[in-house]
Amino acid sequence: MTKRDLVIRISNETGLVQQQVLDVVQKTLDYIAEALSKGDKVELRNFGVFEVKVRKARIGRNPNAPATDVPIPQRSVVKFKPGKEMRAEVFKLSPDGHPLAAEAANNAAPQPQTNNH
């Protein structure tokens, strides 16, 4: 879903002009981005929490030149933690109602073992 899709849907459901809805949606996103750029946490009840976390500096490796270490500096990143209601809705998408069921099934497949001793 794009911002445009969101604007059209809200406009159709509320009867508001699309430009008005776009202005409100854009202003909301601008204020969220502004708060995060100041390091503030943005909590939207029943939706989720956006917060800025600092990722530690670390050493990475280029897969094409594994012998060379690449220093990766520390940086700030935005983390999102979904709210209880959103988690419950997304949870329904998973097979058998378990979020890791598909992944567990893939990992549980027996791997062929060879003993060359």
PDB file of C-alpha atoms in Angstrom:
ATOM      1  CA  MET A   1       0.000   0.000   0.000  1.00  0.00           C
ATOM      2  CA  THR A   2       1.368   3.398  -0.970  1.00  0.00           C
ATOM      3  CA  LYS A   3       0.671   6.796   0.522  1.00  0.00           C
ATOM      4  CA  ARG A   4      -1.527   7.509  -2.495  1.00  0.00           C
ATOM      5  CA  ASP A   5      -3.565   4.323  -1.878  1.00  0.00           C
ATOM      6  CA  LEU A   6      -3.995   5.364   1.750  1.00  0.00           C
ATOM      7  CA  VAL A   7      -5.168   8.865   0.779  1.00  0.00           C
ATOM      8  CA  ILE A   8      -7.703   7.523  -1.739  1.00  0.00           C
ATOM      9  CA  ARG A   9      -9.083   5.010   0.736  1.00  0.00           C
ATOM     10  CA  ILE A  10      -9.449   7.571   3.552  1.00  0.00           C
ATOM     11  CA  SER A  11     -10.987  10.083   1.148  1.00  0.00           C
ATOM     12  CA  ASN A  12     -13.556   7.549  -0.070  1.00  0.00           C
ATOM     13  CA  GLU A  13     -14.499   6.479   3.462  1.00  0.00           C
ATOM     14  CA  THR A  14     -14.713   9.974   4.993  1.00  0.00           C
ATOM     15  CA  GLY A  15     -15.933  12.054   2.068  1.00  0.00           C
ATOM     16  CA  LEU A  16     -13.036  14.481   2.518  1.00  0.00           C
ATOM     17  CA  VAL A  17     -11.263  15.937  -0.500  1.00  0.00           C
ATOM     18  CA  GLN A  18      -8.148  13.904  -1.430  1.00  0.00           C
ATOM     19  CA  GLN A  19      -5.893  16.976  -1.188  1.00  0.00           C
ATOM     20  CA  GLN A  20      -7.043  17.593   2.399  1.00  0.00           C
ATOM     21  CA  VAL A  21      -6.409  13.971   3.321  1.00  0.00           C
ATOM     22  CA  LEU A  22      -2.993  14.088   1.624  1.00  0.00           C
ATOM     23  CA  ASP A  23      -2.086  17.224   3.612  1.00  0.00           C
ATOM     24  CA  VAL A  24      -3.060  15.549   6.913  1.00  0.00           C
ATOM     25  CA  VAL A  25      -1.263  12.285   6.106  1.00  0.00           C
ATOM     26  CA  GLN A  26       1.873  14.126   4.962  1.00  0.00           C
ATOM     27  CA  LYS A  27       1.866  16.391   8.036  1.00  0.00           C
ATOM     28  CA  THR A  28       1.522  13.326  10.278  1.00  0.00           C
ATOM     29  CA  LEU A  29       4.492  11.638   8.607  1.00  0.00           C
ATOM     30  CA  ASP A  30       6.510  14.870   8.772  1.00  0.00           C
ATOM     31  CA  TYR A  31       5.900  15.184  12.525  1.00  0.00           C
ATOM     32  CA  ILE A  32       6.857  11.552  13.113  1.00  0.00           C
ATOM     33  CA  ALA A  33      10.090  12.027  11.133  1.00  0.00           C
ATOM     34  CA  GLU A  34      10.824  15.292  12.965  1.00  0.00           C
ATOM     35  CA  ALA A  35      10.385  13.672  16.385  1.00  0.00           C
ATOM     36  CA  LEU A  36      12.625  10.747  15.412  1.00  0.00           C
ATOM     37  CA  SER A  37      15.306  13.087  14.052  1.00  0.00           C
ATOM     38  CA  LYS A  38      15.411  14.701  17.523  1.00  0.00           C
ATOM     39  CA  GLY A  39      15.856  11.271  19.098  1.00  0.00           C
ATOM     40  CA  ASP A  40      12.326  11.182  20.540  1.00  0.00           C
ATOM     41  CA  LYS A  41      10.218   8.030  20.723  1.00  0.00           C
ATOM     42  CA  VAL A  42       6.892   8.056  18.820  1.00  0.00           C
ATOM     43  CA  GLU A  43       4.217   5.870  20.352  1.00  0.00           C
ATOM     44  CA  LEU A  44       0.951   5.307  18.493  1.00  0.00           C
ATOM     45  CA  ARG A  45      -1.352   3.272  20.745  1.00  0.00           C
ATOM     46  CA  ASN A  46      -2.579  -0.012  19.225  1.00  0.00           C
ATOM     47  CA  PHE A  47      -0.289   0.558  16.229  1.00  0.00           C
ATOM     48  CA  GLY A  48       3.285   0.529  17.467  1.00  0.00           C
ATOM     49  CA  VAL A  49       6.333   2.414  18.641  1.00  0.00           C
ATOM     50  CA  PHE A  50       9.030   4.051  16.524  1.00  0.00           C
ATOM     51  CA  GLU A  51      12.323   4.779  18.247  1.00  0.00           C
ATOM     52  CA  VAL A  52      15.887   5.612  17.348  1.00  0.00           C
ATOM     53  CA  LYS A  53      18.567   3.120  18.381  1.00  0.00           C
ATOM     54  CA  VAL A  54      22.311   3.465  17.947  1.00  0.00           C
ATOM     55  CA  ARG A  55      23.887   0.509  16.188  1.00  0.00           C
ATOM     56  CA  LYS A  56      27.405  -0.179  17.483  1.00  0.00           C
ATOM     57  CA  ALA A  57      30.465   0.118  15.262  1.00  0.00           C
ATOM     58  CA  ARG A  58      31.603  -3.265  13.983  1.00  0.00           C
ATOM     59  CA  ILE A  59      33.856  -4.996  11.513  1.00  0.00           C
ATOM     60  CA  GLY A  60      32.276  -6.316   8.318  1.00  0.00           C
ATOM     61  CA  ARG A  61      33.617  -8.416   5.495  1.00  0.00           C
ATOM     62  CA  ASN A  62      33.246  -8.024   1.767  1.00  0.00           C
ATOM     63  CA  PRO A  63      32.051 -11.421   0.444  1.00  0.00           C
ATOM     64  CA  ASN A  64      34.073 -10.843  -2.733  1.00  0.00           C
ATOM     65  CA  ALA A  65      37.261 -10.183  -0.732  1.00  0.00           C
ATOM     66  CA  PRO A  66      36.804 -12.014   2.608  1.00  0.00           C
ATOM     67  CA  ALA A  67      40.382 -11.392   3.673  1.00  0.00           C
ATOM     68  CA  THR A  68      39.745  -7.647   3.889  1.00  0.00           C
ATOM     69  CA  ASP A  69      38.064  -6.260   6.999  1.00  0.00           C
ATOM     70  CA  VAL A  70      35.738  -3.310   6.443  1.00  0.00           C
ATOM     71  CA  PRO A  71      35.103  -1.014   9.424  1.00  0.00           C
ATOM     72  CA  ILE A  72      31.419  -0.133   9.751  1.00  0.00           C
ATOM     73  CA  PRO A  73      30.916   3.005  11.871  1.00  0.00           C
ATOM     74  CA  GLN A  74      28.208   3.324  14.505  1.00  0.00           C
ATOM     75  CA  ARG A  75      24.973   4.775  13.214  1.00  0.00           C
ATOM     76  CA  SER A  76      21.472   5.639  14.304  1.00  0.00           C
ATOM     77  CA  VAL A  77      18.632   3.552  12.910  1.00  0.00           C
ATOM     78  CA  VAL A  78      14.858   3.677  13.320  1.00  0.00           C
ATOM     79  CA  LYS A  79      13.331   0.621  14.961  1.00  0.00           C
ATOM     80  CA  PHE A  80       9.640  -0.206  14.898  1.00  0.00           C
ATOM     81  CA  LYS A  81       7.913  -2.410  17.434  1.00  0.00           C
ATOM     82  CA  PRO A  82       4.339  -3.285  16.427  1.00  0.00           C
ATOM     83  CA  GLY A  83       1.543  -2.827  18.937  1.00  0.00           C
ATOM     84  CA  LYS A  84      -0.504  -5.644  20.412  1.00  0.00           C
ATOM     85  CA  GLU A  85      -3.404  -5.338  17.955  1.00  0.00           C
ATOM     86  CA  MET A  86      -1.159  -5.172  14.871  1.00  0.00           C
ATOM     87  CA  ARG A  87       0.855  -8.165  16.081  1.00  0.00           C
ATOM     88  CA  ALA A  88      -2.385 -10.122  16.521  1.00  0.00           C
ATOM     89  CA  GLU A  89      -3.543  -9.285  12.983  1.00  0.00           C
ATOM     90  CA  VAL A  90      -0.203 -10.191  11.384  1.00  0.00           C
ATOM     91  CA  PHE A  91      -0.098 -13.353  13.497  1.00  0.00           C
ATOM     92  CA  LYS A  92      -3.224 -14.543  11.621  1.00  0.00           C
ATOM     93  CA  LEU A  93      -1.277 -14.573   8.329  1.00  0.00           C
ATOM     94  CA  SER A  94       1.047 -17.322   9.506  1.00  0.00           C
ATOM     95  CA  PRO A  95       0.291 -20.960   8.718  1.00  0.00           C
ATOM     96  CA  ASP A  96      -1.301 -22.719  11.710  1.00  0.00           C
ATOM     97  CA  GLY A  97      -1.481 -19.326  13.446  1.00  0.00           C
ATOM     98  CA  HIS A  98       2.153 -19.553  14.501  1.00  0.00           C
ATOM     99  CA  PRO A  99       4.515 -16.862  13.167  1.00  0.00           C
ATOM    100  CA  LEU A 100       7.505 -19.146  12.904  1.00  0.00           C
ATOM    101  CA  ALA A 101       5.691 -22.295  11.754  1.00  0.00           C
ATOM    102  CA  ALA A 102       6.847 -22.053   8.136  1.00  0.00           C
ATOM    103  CA  GLU A 103      10.420 -21.254   9.142  1.00  0.00           C
ATOM    104  CA  ALA A 104      10.474 -24.074  11.705  1.00  0.00           C
ATOM    105  CA  ALA A 105       9.139 -26.511   9.125  1.00  0.00           C
ATOM    106  CA  ASN A 106      11.903 -25.542   6.696  1.00  0.00           C
ATOM    107  CA  ASN A 107      14.585 -25.878   9.370  1.00  0.00           C
ATOM    108  CA  ALA A 108      13.208 -29.188  10.655  1.00  0.00           C
ATOM    109  CA  ALA A 109      13.762 -31.008   7.360  1.00  0.00           C
ATOM    110  CA  PRO A 110      16.429 -33.672   7.940  1.00  0.00           C
ATOM    111  CA  GLN A 111      19.780 -32.840   6.404  1.00  0.00           C
ATOM    112  CA  PRO A 112      21.721 -35.630   4.705  1.00  0.00           C
ATOM    113  CA  GLN A 113      24.841 -36.531   6.634  1.00  0.00           C
ATOM    114  CA  THR A 114      27.961 -38.081   5.223  1.00  0.00           C
ATOM    115  CA  ASN A 115      30.637 -39.854   7.203  1.00  0.00           C
ATOM    116  CA  ASN A 116      33.872 -40.075   5.269  1.00  0.00           C
ATOM    117  CA  HIS A 117      35.998 -41.395   8.141  1.00  0.00           C
TER     118      HIS A 117
END
